[in-house]
Amino acid sequence: MSQHYQHDVLVIGSGAAGLTLALTLPEHLRIAVLSKGNLSNGSTYWAQGGVAAVLDDTDTIESHVEDTLNAGGGLCREESVRFTVEHSREAIQWLIDQGVPFTRDDQTAREDGGFEFHLTREGGHSHRRIIHAADATGAAIFNTLLEQAKQRRNVELLEQRVAVDLITERKLGLSGERCLGAYVLNRASGEVDTFSARFVILATGGAAKVYLYTSNPDGACGDGIAMAWRAGCRVGNLEFNQFHPTCLYHPKAKSFLVTEALRGEGALLKLPNGERFMPRFDERAELAPRDIVARAIDHEMKRLGVDCVFLDISHKPADFVKLHFPTVYERCLDFGIDITKEPIPVVPAAHYTCGGVVVDQNGHTDVPGLYAIGETSFTGLHGANRMASNSLLECFVLAFSASDDIRSKLAITELTDDIPGWDESLVTRSNEEVVVSHNWDELRRFMWAYVGIVRKDERLQRAKRRISLLAQETDEYYKHYIVSKDLLELRNLVLVASLIVECSIARKESRGLHFTVDHPGQLDKAEDTILVPSNSPLAKP
Ligand SMILES: Cc1cc2nc3c(=O)[nH]c(=O)nc-3n(C[C@H](O)[C@H](O)[C@H](O)COP(=O)(O)OP(=O)(O)OC[C@H]3O[C@@H](n4cnc5c(N)ncnc54)[C@H](O)[C@@H]3O)c2cc1C
């Protein structure tokens, strides 16, 4: 029997953004936080580096703003950047207050009463401003916030619940546009339950799973972007997908990042025949910026038709390698690769979705009562290229402002409970699951080949044609068969892939992460790519 739940706030997503929002809302509100797998299954848990913030006395807000604008290729929205950076110290203090065990720097604290936590520096940042918990910052943040959330009696944490679609007044044929809740598949019972809420928040993370190779966990299917689009929200800048240059290439190593620090310590990128290739692409060779290295690897793989290239640090003393890179050493050894003796097979991998659901400074979308926060949103902070460690920061700052906005609207927002349940009368159980797995695989492969790191008009058109076929098939399947997590994810991936392709086709220039051989130059005026459901053939009820 399907259930009907009522909450004040429904938070879809239990990563940094969703948990922060739940913890900053007033304790008298009934809040549900959903995760489609285990609570830890988002990207947050896997974040390694840290969180960027202006914490050091010698650093300034101006400097952090300027670095972010420089990285963003002329497309950052300056007021969003400023807003995020201005709230960075407050965000870190809040995390410290929650108990996040950031790595300490006893020396600075002792010597001059300065900031007591260790700060590192990452690409694009002109100061040390990355606060971290060793090399597992995401896990430290997630575990701390989860423990806090578990202690809140008003917060219900619900695992294995896949949001299927948002419920809006428009979809129910009522007058008005408000979001009233969501239909949610309970994976344990197999039923689709109805959740009504006064406010609904999409905190569903990115969409990197649309690509064959990704550093993201399995759930990064762009569900929030797809649900928001179907509910009538604009989306933007989805052509800007950040690729990490080096992910371990091994059939069993799903998404293991090989840190850039290896190249910093002298590791060389080589072709299968042992030849070094980076000096042909950039005078900084292996130390060129992330997007240049990713593009060079992609170019060589496509040119030679090979599955991977190799990252070689075996010329360094074995003790040095083991001391500096214990995690990479151990993990590769698990897969039978001794990096002190042999090169590591690597491929670039989709890492971060810079665009997303268009929101204002409070995370509010185009649909009243619906918010999008974290990686699923598009605030204008990242522009055409995300600067390292600004993404977690955005999760916290946007969750704070969404929380304030919800507080300010509590008195004027009622719960609408008169919502019909999920209708399953016309669907049956599928005996053709192979369609889902095959289409999923096909989509991710051609997205990698045609809409990946280096683009071309012809390839984008090819991808568009294939997607429209997959969309038809997936739609048919969705209409006739009982929903499953895999089917829902495929449906969302196909839609998000089509939105990525539309954004990529619309951008007739190379800017930031979007590089196309047909339009290698940059236009004088930098403009966002905004897609509007009501104007688009991709819009589906
Ligand atoms: C390997 C790796 C390293 C990174 N390192 C850094 C770093 O050092 N610094 C930094 O700033 N950023 C880093 N990032 C990026 C950063 O981790 C993410 O941008 C951020 O964690 C996103 O948080 P989020 O709360 O938006 O979403 P996530 O943490 O991805 O959480 C998404 C949540 O939504 C749920 N969900 C999704 N769809 C549905 C649905 N349909 N129904 C119900 N629930 C759903 C998921 O189950 C999950 O709980 C890294 C990312 C990766 C993958």
Coordinates of C-alpha atoms and ligand atoms in Angstrom, one line a residue:
M1 CA 0.0 0.0 0.0
S2 CA 1.4 3.3 -0.9
Q3 CA 1.7 6.0 1.8
H4 CA 0.9 9.7 2.0
Y5 CA 3.4 11.7 4.1
Q6 CA 3.1 15.3 5.2
H7 CA 6.0 17.5 6.1
D8 CA 6.7 21.2 6.3
V9 CA 9.9 20.8 4.3
L10 CA 10.8 18.0 1.9
V11 CA 14.6 18.0 1.2
I12 CA 15.5 15.7 -1.7
G13 CA 19.1 14.8 -1.2
S14 CA 21.3 14.1 1.9
G15 CA 24.6 15.6 0.8
A16 CA 26.3 18.7 2.1
A17 CA 23.5 21.0 0.7
G18 CA 20.5 18.9 1.9
L19 CA 21.9 18.2 5.4
T20 CA 22.9 21.8 5.9
L21 CA 19.5 23.1 5.0
A22 CA 17.8 20.6 7.4
L23 CA 20.1 21.6 10.2
T24 CA 19.6 25.3 9.8
L25 CA 15.8 25.3 9.6
P26 CA 13.8 26.0 12.8
E27 CA 13.4 22.9 15.0
H28 CA 9.6 23.1 15.2
L29 CA 9.4 22.3 11.5
R30 CA 8.8 18.7 10.4
I31 CA 11.5 17.9 7.8
A32 CA 12.1 14.9 5.6
V33 CA 15.5 14.3 4.0
L34 CA 15.5 11.7 1.2
S35 CA 18.4 9.8 -0.3
K36 CA 17.9 7.5 -3.2
G37 CA 20.5 5.0 -1.9
N38 CA 22.3 5.0 1.5
L39 CA 22.5 8.5 3.1
S40 CA 26.2 8.7 2.2
N41 CA 25.8 8.0 -1.5
G42 CA 26.2 11.5 -2.9
S43 CA 29.4 13.2 -4.1
T44 CA 29.9 15.0 -0.7
Y45 CA 31.3 11.9 0.9
W46 CA 34.0 11.5 -1.7
A47 CA 35.3 15.1 -1.7
Q48 CA 39.0 15.0 -1.0
G49 CA 40.5 18.5 -1.2
G50 CA 38.5 20.8 1.0
V51 CA 36.4 24.0 1.2
A52 CA 37.6 27.4 -0.1
A53 CA 37.1 30.3 2.3
V54 CA 38.7 33.6 3.3
L55 CA 40.3 32.6 6.6
D56 CA 43.9 33.7 6.6
D57 CA 44.7 37.2 7.8
T58 CA 46.7 37.9 4.6
D59 CA 43.8 36.8 2.4
T60 CA 40.9 39.1 1.3
I61 CA 37.4 38.7 0.0
E62 CA 38.4 40.8 -3.1
S63 CA 41.2 38.3 -3.9
H64 CA 38.9 35.2 -3.6
V65 CA 36.3 37.0 -5.7
E66 CA 38.9 37.9 -8.3
D67 CA 40.3 34.4 -8.5
T68 CA 36.8 33.0 -9.0
L69 CA 36.0 35.5 -11.7
N70 CA 39.3 34.7 -13.5
A71 CA 38.6 30.9 -13.4
G72 CA 35.0 31.4 -14.7
G73 CA 36.0 32.6 -18.2
G74 CA 34.0 35.9 -18.1
L75 CA 30.7 34.1 -17.2
C76 CA 30.5 34.3 -13.4
R77 CA 27.7 36.4 -12.0
E78 CA 29.7 38.8 -9.9
E79 CA 27.0 39.3 -7.2
S80 CA 26.7 35.6 -6.7
V81 CA 30.5 35.2 -6.4
R82 CA 30.7 38.1 -3.9
F83 CA 27.7 36.8 -1.9
T84 CA 29.2 33.3 -1.6
V85 CA 32.7 34.5 -0.7
E86 CA 31.4 37.1 1.8
H87 CA 29.6 34.3 3.6
S88 CA 32.6 31.8 3.5
R89 CA 34.0 32.5 6.9
E90 CA 30.5 32.2 8.5
A91 CA 30.0 28.9 6.7
I92 CA 33.3 27.5 8.0
Q93 CA 32.6 28.7 11.5
W94 CA 29.2 26.9 11.4
L95 CA 30.9 23.7 10.3
I96 CA 33.5 24.0 13.1
D97 CA 30.6 24.6 15.5
Q98 CA 28.9 21.4 14.3
G99 CA 32.1 19.5 15.1
V100 CA 33.8 18.9 11.7
P101 CA 37.3 17.7 12.6
F102 CA 39.3 20.0 10.2
T103 CA 43.1 19.4 10.2
R104 CA 44.7 21.8 12.7
D105 CA 47.8 23.8 12.2
D106 CA 49.2 24.1 15.8
Q107 CA 52.1 26.2 14.6
T108 CA 50.1 29.2 13.4
A109 CA 47.7 29.0 16.3
R110 CA 50.6 29.0 18.8
E111 CA 52.9 31.5 17.2
D112 CA 50.7 34.5 16.6
G113 CA 47.3 33.5 17.8
G114 CA 46.4 33.2 14.1
F115 CA 43.9 30.8 12.5
E116 CA 44.2 27.4 14.1
F117 CA 43.4 25.2 11.1
H118 CA 45.7 24.2 8.3
L119 CA 45.0 25.8 4.9
T120 CA 46.2 24.5 1.6
R121 CA 46.4 26.1 -1.8
E122 CA 44.8 24.7 -5.0
G123 CA 44.8 25.6 -8.7
G124 CA 43.5 29.0 -9.4
H125 CA 43.7 30.3 -5.8
S126 CA 46.2 33.0 -5.2
H127 CA 46.2 32.4 -1.4
R128 CA 46.2 29.5 0.9
R129 CA 42.4 29.2 1.6
I130 CA 41.4 25.6 1.5
I131 CA 40.4 24.2 4.8
H132 CA 40.4 20.4 4.9
A133 CA 40.2 17.3 7.0
A134 CA 43.4 15.5 5.8
D135 CA 42.5 14.1 2.3
A136 CA 39.0 13.1 3.2
T137 CA 37.2 16.3 3.8
G138 CA 33.9 15.3 2.4
A139 CA 33.6 12.2 4.6
A140 CA 34.5 14.3 7.7
I141 CA 31.8 16.9 6.8
F142 CA 29.2 14.3 5.9
N143 CA 29.7 12.2 9.0
T144 CA 29.5 15.2 11.3
L145 CA 26.4 16.7 9.7
L146 CA 24.7 13.3 9.6
E147 CA 25.3 12.8 13.3
Q148 CA 23.8 16.2 14.1
A149 CA 20.8 15.5 11.9
K150 CA 20.2 12.1 13.6
Q151 CA 19.9 14.0 16.9
R152 CA 17.2 16.3 15.6
R153 CA 13.8 14.9 16.5
N154 CA 12.2 17.0 13.8
V155 CA 14.4 15.6 11.0
E156 CA 13.3 12.3 9.4
L157 CA 16.2 10.7 7.4
L158 CA 14.7 8.4 4.7
E159 CA 17.0 6.1 2.7
Q160 CA 16.3 4.2 -0.5
R161 CA 13.7 6.7 -1.6
V162 CA 13.9 7.9 -5.2
A163 CA 12.0 11.0 -6.0
V164 CA 10.2 10.4 -9.3
D165 CA 8.6 13.8 -10.0
L166 CA 7.6 17.0 -8.4
I167 CA 3.9 17.6 -7.8
T168 CA 2.8 21.1 -8.9
E169 CA -0.5 22.9 -9.0
R170 CA -0.1 23.2 -12.8
K171 CA 0.4 19.4 -13.2
L172 CA -2.7 18.8 -11.1
G173 CA -4.7 21.2 -13.2
L174 CA -5.2 23.6 -10.4
S175 CA -4.9 27.4 -10.8
G176 CA -1.4 28.5 -9.7
E177 CA 2.1 27.2 -10.2
R178 CA 3.2 26.2 -6.7
C179 CA 5.2 23.1 -5.9
L180 CA 3.1 20.9 -3.5
G181 CA 5.4 17.9 -3.0
A182 CA 6.8 14.9 -4.8
Y183 CA 6.0 11.4 -5.8
V184 CA 8.7 9.1 -4.3
L185 CA 9.6 5.5 -5.0
N186 CA 10.2 3.5 -1.8
R187 CA 12.7 0.9 -3.0
A188 CA 11.9 -1.5 -0.1
S189 CA 8.2 -1.7 -0.7
G190 CA 8.3 -1.0 -4.4
E191 CA 5.4 1.5 -3.9
V192 CA 5.4 5.1 -5.1
D193 CA 4.4 7.3 -2.1
T194 CA 3.1 10.8 -2.0
F195 CA 5.0 13.5 0.0
S196 CA 3.2 16.8 0.5
A197 CA 5.2 19.7 1.8
R198 CA 5.0 23.4 2.2
F199 CA 8.5 23.8 0.7
V200 CA 10.4 21.4 -1.5
I201 CA 14.2 21.5 -2.0
L202 CA 16.2 19.8 -4.7
A203 CA 19.6 19.0 -3.3
T204 CA 20.2 16.1 -5.6
G205 CA 23.8 16.8 -6.7
G206 CA 25.3 16.8 -10.3
A207 CA 24.8 14.9 -13.5
A208 CA 28.3 13.5 -14.3
K209 CA 26.9 10.0 -14.7
V210 CA 25.7 11.1 -18.1
Y211 CA 29.3 10.3 -19.2
L212 CA 30.9 6.9 -19.5
Y213 CA 33.8 7.9 -17.3
T214 CA 33.1 9.9 -14.1
S215 CA 34.6 10.5 -10.8
N216 CA 31.1 10.8 -9.3
P217 CA 29.3 8.1 -7.4
D218 CA 26.5 6.2 -9.2
G219 CA 23.6 8.4 -8.2
A220 CA 24.9 11.5 -10.0
C221 CA 22.2 11.3 -12.7
G222 CA 20.9 14.9 -12.7
D223 CA 17.6 13.8 -11.2
G224 CA 17.0 17.3 -9.8
I225 CA 17.7 19.1 -13.0
A226 CA 15.3 16.7 -14.9
M227 CA 12.6 17.0 -12.3
A228 CA 12.9 20.8 -12.2
W229 CA 12.7 21.0 -16.0
R230 CA 9.6 18.9 -16.1
A231 CA 8.1 21.1 -13.4
G232 CA 8.6 24.2 -15.6
C233 CA 12.0 25.6 -14.3
R234 CA 14.6 27.1 -16.5
V235 CA 18.0 25.5 -16.6
G236 CA 21.3 27.0 -17.7
N237 CA 24.9 26.6 -18.7
L238 CA 24.8 22.8 -18.9
E239 CA 27.5 22.8 -21.6
F240 CA 30.1 23.4 -18.9
N241 CA 31.1 20.0 -17.6
Q242 CA 34.3 19.9 -15.7
F243 CA 36.5 16.8 -16.5
H244 CA 39.2 15.6 -14.1
P245 CA 42.2 14.5 -16.2
T246 CA 43.2 11.4 -14.4
C247 CA 40.8 8.7 -13.1
L248 CA 42.0 5.2 -12.7
Y249 CA 41.1 3.1 -15.8
H250 CA 40.2 -0.4 -14.6
P251 CA 37.0 -2.4 -15.1
K252 CA 36.5 -2.8 -11.4
A253 CA 37.7 0.6 -10.2
K254 CA 34.5 2.6 -10.7
S255 CA 35.4 6.1 -10.0
F256 CA 38.8 6.5 -8.3
L257 CA 40.5 9.8 -8.9
V258 CA 44.3 9.8 -9.2
T259 CA 45.2 13.0 -7.5
E260 CA 46.9 15.9 -9.4
A261 CA 49.5 16.0 -6.8
L262 CA 51.2 13.0 -8.6
R263 CA 51.9 15.2 -11.6
G264 CA 53.0 17.9 -9.2
E265 CA 55.7 15.5 -7.9
G266 CA 56.9 14.5 -11.3
A267 CA 54.6 11.8 -12.7
L268 CA 54.6 11.8 -16.5
L269 CA 51.8 11.2 -18.9
K270 CA 52.6 8.6 -21.6
L271 CA 51.0 6.9 -24.5
P272 CA 50.7 3.1 -24.6
N273 CA 54.0 2.9 -26.5
G274 CA 55.7 4.8 -23.6
E275 CA 56.0 8.1 -25.5
R276 CA 55.5 11.3 -23.5
F277 CA 52.9 13.6 -25.2
M278 CA 52.1 16.6 -22.9
P279 CA 55.1 18.8 -24.1
R280 CA 53.5 18.8 -27.5
F281 CA 50.4 20.5 -26.1
D282 CA 51.6 23.0 -23.6
E283 CA 55.0 24.3 -22.4
R284 CA 54.0 23.5 -18.8
A285 CA 53.5 19.9 -20.0
E286 CA 52.1 17.7 -17.2
L287 CA 51.7 20.8 -15.0
A288 CA 49.3 22.6 -17.4
P289 CA 45.8 23.4 -16.0
R290 CA 43.3 20.7 -15.6
D291 CA 41.2 21.4 -18.7
I292 CA 44.3 21.6 -20.9
V293 CA 45.6 18.2 -19.7
A294 CA 42.2 16.6 -20.0
R295 CA 41.8 17.9 -23.6
A296 CA 45.3 16.7 -24.6
I297 CA 44.6 13.2 -23.2
D298 CA 41.2 13.1 -25.0
H299 CA 42.9 14.2 -28.2
E300 CA 45.5 11.4 -28.0
M301 CA 43.0 8.8 -27.1
K302 CA 40.7 9.7 -30.0
R303 CA 43.7 10.1 -32.4
L304 CA 45.1 6.6 -31.6
G305 CA 41.8 4.9 -30.8
V306 CA 43.1 3.7 -27.4
D307 CA 41.1 3.1 -24.2
C308 CA 43.4 5.0 -21.9
V309 CA 46.8 6.7 -21.4
F310 CA 49.3 6.1 -18.6
L311 CA 50.5 8.1 -15.7
D312 CA 54.0 7.1 -14.7
I313 CA 55.7 7.9 -11.4
S314 CA 57.8 4.6 -11.3
H315 CA 61.0 6.6 -11.9
K316 CA 60.8 8.1 -8.4
P317 CA 62.1 6.1 -5.4
A318 CA 59.6 3.6 -4.2
D319 CA 59.8 4.9 -0.6
F320 CA 59.0 8.5 -1.8
V321 CA 56.0 7.3 -3.7
K322 CA 54.6 5.2 -0.8
L323 CA 55.2 8.0 1.7
H324 CA 53.6 10.8 -0.4
F325 CA 50.7 8.8 -2.0
P326 CA 49.7 6.1 0.3
T327 CA 46.1 6.1 -0.8
V328 CA 46.8 5.9 -4.5
Y329 CA 49.5 3.3 -3.9
E330 CA 47.2 1.1 -1.8
R331 CA 44.2 1.5 -4.1
C332 CA 46.1 0.7 -7.3
L333 CA 47.7 -2.3 -5.6
D334 CA 44.2 -3.6 -4.8
F335 CA 43.8 -3.8 -8.6
G336 CA 47.2 -5.4 -9.2
I337 CA 49.0 -2.2 -10.2
D338 CA 52.2 -1.5 -8.3
I339 CA 52.8 2.2 -9.1
T340 CA 56.4 2.1 -7.8
K341 CA 57.1 -0.3 -10.7
E342 CA 54.6 0.4 -13.5
P343 CA 52.5 3.2 -15.0
I344 CA 48.9 3.8 -13.9
P345 CA 46.2 3.4 -16.7
V346 CA 44.1 6.6 -16.6
V347 CA 41.3 8.4 -18.4
P348 CA 39.8 11.8 -17.9
A349 CA 36.5 11.6 -16.1
A350 CA 33.4 13.9 -15.8
H351 CA 33.7 15.5 -12.5
Y352 CA 31.5 18.5 -11.9
T353 CA 28.3 20.0 -13.4
C354 CA 28.8 23.8 -13.5
G355 CA 25.3 24.6 -14.8
G356 CA 22.0 23.4 -13.4
V357 CA 18.6 24.7 -12.3
V358 CA 18.4 28.5 -12.5
V359 CA 18.0 30.0 -9.0
D360 CA 18.2 33.3 -7.3
Q361 CA 20.5 34.2 -4.4
N362 CA 18.1 32.3 -2.1
G363 CA 18.1 29.1 -4.1
H364 CA 14.6 29.8 -5.3
T365 CA 13.6 28.4 -8.7
D366 CA 11.0 29.6 -11.2
V367 CA 8.4 27.5 -9.5
P368 CA 7.0 29.0 -6.2
G369 CA 7.8 26.8 -3.2
L370 CA 10.6 25.0 -5.0
Y371 CA 14.3 25.5 -4.2
A372 CA 17.5 24.0 -5.7
I373 CA 20.7 24.1 -3.8
G374 CA 24.2 22.6 -4.1
E375 CA 25.6 21.1 -7.3
T376 CA 22.1 20.8 -8.9
S377 CA 21.6 24.5 -8.9
F378 CA 23.0 27.2 -11.2
T379 CA 23.7 30.4 -9.3
G380 CA 26.3 31.9 -11.6
L381 CA 29.1 31.3 -9.1
H382 CA 31.2 29.0 -11.3
G383 CA 30.7 30.7 -14.7
A384 CA 32.3 28.7 -17.5
N385 CA 34.8 26.8 -15.2
R386 CA 34.6 26.0 -11.5
M387 CA 37.5 26.9 -9.3
A388 CA 38.6 24.1 -7.1
S389 CA 36.8 23.8 -3.7
N390 CA 34.2 26.5 -4.4
S391 CA 31.6 23.9 -4.8
L392 CA 31.2 22.7 -1.3
L393 CA 31.3 26.3 -0.1
E394 CA 28.3 27.0 -2.4
C395 CA 26.4 24.1 -0.8
F396 CA 26.6 25.7 2.6
V397 CA 26.1 29.3 1.7
L398 CA 23.1 28.6 -0.5
A399 CA 21.6 26.3 2.1
F400 CA 21.8 29.1 4.6
S401 CA 20.1 31.6 2.4
A402 CA 17.4 29.1 1.3
S403 CA 16.8 28.4 5.0
D404 CA 16.4 32.2 5.7
D405 CA 14.0 32.6 2.8
I406 CA 11.9 29.7 3.9
R407 CA 11.7 31.1 7.5
S408 CA 10.5 34.4 6.0
K409 CA 7.7 32.7 4.2
L410 CA 6.5 30.3 6.9
A411 CA 3.6 32.4 8.0
I412 CA 2.1 32.7 4.5
T413 CA 2.6 29.2 3.3
E414 CA 0.0 26.5 3.9
L415 CA 0.3 22.7 3.3
T416 CA -1.9 21.5 0.4
D417 CA -2.9 18.0 1.3
D418 CA -5.5 17.3 -1.3
I419 CA -3.1 15.5 -3.7
P420 CA -4.0 12.4 -5.7
G421 CA -1.8 9.3 -5.1
W422 CA 0.4 7.8 -7.8
D423 CA -1.6 6.1 -10.5
E424 CA -0.3 2.6 -11.5
S425 CA -3.5 1.3 -13.0
L426 CA -2.1 1.4 -16.6
V427 CA 1.4 -0.1 -16.0
T428 CA 2.7 -3.7 -15.7
R429 CA 5.9 -5.3 -14.5
S430 CA 8.6 -5.3 -17.2
N431 CA 10.2 -8.5 -18.4
E432 CA 12.6 -6.5 -20.6
E433 CA 15.0 -4.9 -18.2
V434 CA 17.7 -5.2 -20.9
V435 CA 16.2 -2.2 -22.6
V436 CA 17.1 0.0 -19.6
S437 CA 20.6 -1.3 -19.2
H438 CA 21.4 -1.2 -22.9
N439 CA 20.1 2.4 -23.4
W440 CA 21.9 3.5 -20.3
D441 CA 25.1 2.1 -21.6
E442 CA 24.6 3.5 -25.1
L443 CA 23.8 7.0 -23.9
R444 CA 26.8 7.3 -21.7
R445 CA 29.1 6.0 -24.5
F446 CA 28.0 8.4 -27.2
M447 CA 27.9 11.3 -24.7
W448 CA 31.5 10.6 -24.0
A449 CA 32.4 10.3 -27.7
Y450 CA 30.3 13.1 -29.1
V451 CA 29.7 15.6 -26.3
G452 CA 32.8 15.1 -24.2
I453 CA 35.9 17.2 -23.7
V454 CA 36.4 18.3 -27.3
R455 CA 33.3 19.1 -29.3
K456 CA 32.3 19.5 -32.9
D457 CA 29.0 20.7 -34.5
E458 CA 28.6 17.5 -36.4
R459 CA 29.2 15.3 -33.4
L460 CA 26.7 17.3 -31.4
Q461 CA 24.0 16.8 -34.1
R462 CA 24.8 13.1 -34.1
A463 CA 24.3 12.9 -30.4
K464 CA 21.0 14.9 -30.7
R465 CA 19.6 12.4 -33.2
R466 CA 20.5 9.4 -31.0
I467 CA 19.1 11.0 -27.9
S468 CA 15.8 11.7 -29.5
L469 CA 15.5 8.0 -30.3
L470 CA 16.5 7.0 -26.8
A471 CA 14.0 9.5 -25.4
Q472 CA 11.2 8.0 -27.4
E473 CA 12.0 4.5 -26.3
T474 CA 12.5 5.5 -22.6
D475 CA 9.2 7.4 -22.6
E476 CA 7.3 4.4 -24.0
Y477 CA 8.9 2.2 -21.4
Y478 CA 8.1 4.7 -18.6
K479 CA 4.4 4.8 -19.7
H480 CA 4.0 1.0 -19.8
Y481 CA 6.0 -0.4 -17.0
I482 CA 6.2 -0.1 -13.2
V483 CA 9.0 2.3 -12.3
S484 CA 12.3 1.2 -10.9
K485 CA 15.3 3.2 -9.7
D486 CA 17.2 2.3 -12.9
L487 CA 14.4 3.3 -15.2
L488 CA 13.9 6.6 -13.4
E489 CA 17.6 7.3 -13.6
L490 CA 17.7 6.5 -17.3
R491 CA 14.7 8.7 -17.9
N492 CA 16.5 11.6 -16.2
L493 CA 19.9 11.0 -17.8
V494 CA 18.3 11.0 -21.3
L495 CA 16.6 14.3 -20.5
V496 CA 19.7 15.9 -19.0
A497 CA 21.8 14.7 -21.9
S498 CA 19.5 16.4 -24.3
L499 CA 19.7 19.6 -22.3
I500 CA 23.5 19.4 -22.3
V501 CA 23.5 18.9 -26.0
E502 CA 21.1 21.8 -26.6
C503 CA 23.3 24.1 -24.4
S504 CA 26.4 22.9 -26.3
I505 CA 24.8 23.5 -29.7
A506 CA 23.7 27.0 -28.7
R507 CA 27.2 28.1 -27.7
K508 CA 29.0 29.1 -30.9
E509 CA 32.4 29.7 -29.2
S510 CA 35.0 28.0 -27.0
R511 CA 34.8 29.4 -23.5
G512 CA 36.0 27.8 -20.2
L513 CA 35.1 24.1 -20.2
H514 CA 33.2 24.2 -23.5
F515 CA 35.8 23.6 -26.3
T516 CA 34.6 23.2 -29.9
V517 CA 36.9 22.8 -32.9
D518 CA 34.3 24.5 -35.1
H519 CA 34.3 27.7 -33.1
P520 CA 37.7 27.9 -31.4
G521 CA 37.6 31.6 -30.6
Q522 CA 35.7 33.5 -27.9
L523 CA 32.9 35.9 -28.7
D524 CA 33.2 39.4 -27.4
K525 CA 30.2 39.2 -25.2
A526 CA 29.9 36.5 -22.6
E527 CA 26.4 35.2 -22.2
D528 CA 24.7 32.4 -20.2
T529 CA 22.9 29.7 -22.1
I530 CA 19.5 29.6 -20.6
L531 CA 16.9 27.0 -21.7
V532 CA 13.2 27.7 -21.1
P533 CA 10.8 24.7 -20.9
S534 CA 7.9 26.6 -22.4
N535 CA 9.9 27.5 -25.5
S536 CA 11.6 24.1 -25.9
P537 CA 10.6 21.0 -28.0
L538 CA 12.3 19.1 -25.1
A539 CA 9.6 20.1 -22.7
K540 CA 7.5 17.2 -21.6
P541 CA 4.5 17.4 -19.2
Ligands
LIG1 C1 35.7 12.6 -6.1 C2 35.2 14.0 -5.8 C3 36.0 14.9 -5.2 C4 35.6 16.2 -4.9 N1 36.4 17.1 -4.2 C5 35.9 18.3 -3.9 C6 36.6 19.2 -3.1 O1 37.7 18.8 -2.6 N2 36.1 20.4 -2.8 C7 34.9 20.8 -3.3 O2 34.4 21.9 -3.0 N3 34.1 20.0 -4.1 C8 34.6 18.7 -4.4 N4 33.9 17.9 -5.2 C9 32.5 18.4 -5.6 C10 31.6 18.3 -4.4 O3 31.8 17.2 -3.6 C11 30.1 18.3 -4.8 O4 29.8 19.3 -5.7 C12 29.2 18.4 -3.6 O5 29.5 17.5 -2.6 C13 27.7 18.3 -4.0 O6 26.9 18.2 -2.8 P1 25.3 18.2 -3.0 O7 24.8 18.2 -1.6 O8 24.9 19.2 -3.9 O9 25.0 16.7 -3.6 P2 25.6 15.3 -3.3 O10 26.5 15.2 -2.1 O11 26.0 14.7 -4.5 O12 24.2 14.5 -2.7 C14 23.2 14.3 -3.6 C15 22.1 13.6 -2.8 O13 20.9 13.6 -3.6 C16 20.3 12.3 -3.5 N5 19.5 12.1 -4.7 C17 19.8 12.4 -6.0 N6 18.7 12.1 -6.7 C18 17.7 11.7 -5.9 C19 16.4 11.3 -6.1 N7 15.8 11.3 -7.4 N8 15.6 11.0 -5.1 C20 16.1 11.0 -3.8 N9 17.4 11.4 -3.6 C21 18.2 11.8 -4.6 C22 21.5 11.4 -3.4 O14 21.0 10.1 -2.9 C23 22.3 12.2 -2.4 O15 21.9 11.9 -1.1 C24 34.3 16.6 -5.4 C25 33.5 15.7 -6.1 C26 33.9 14.4 -6.3 C27 33.0 13.4 -7.0

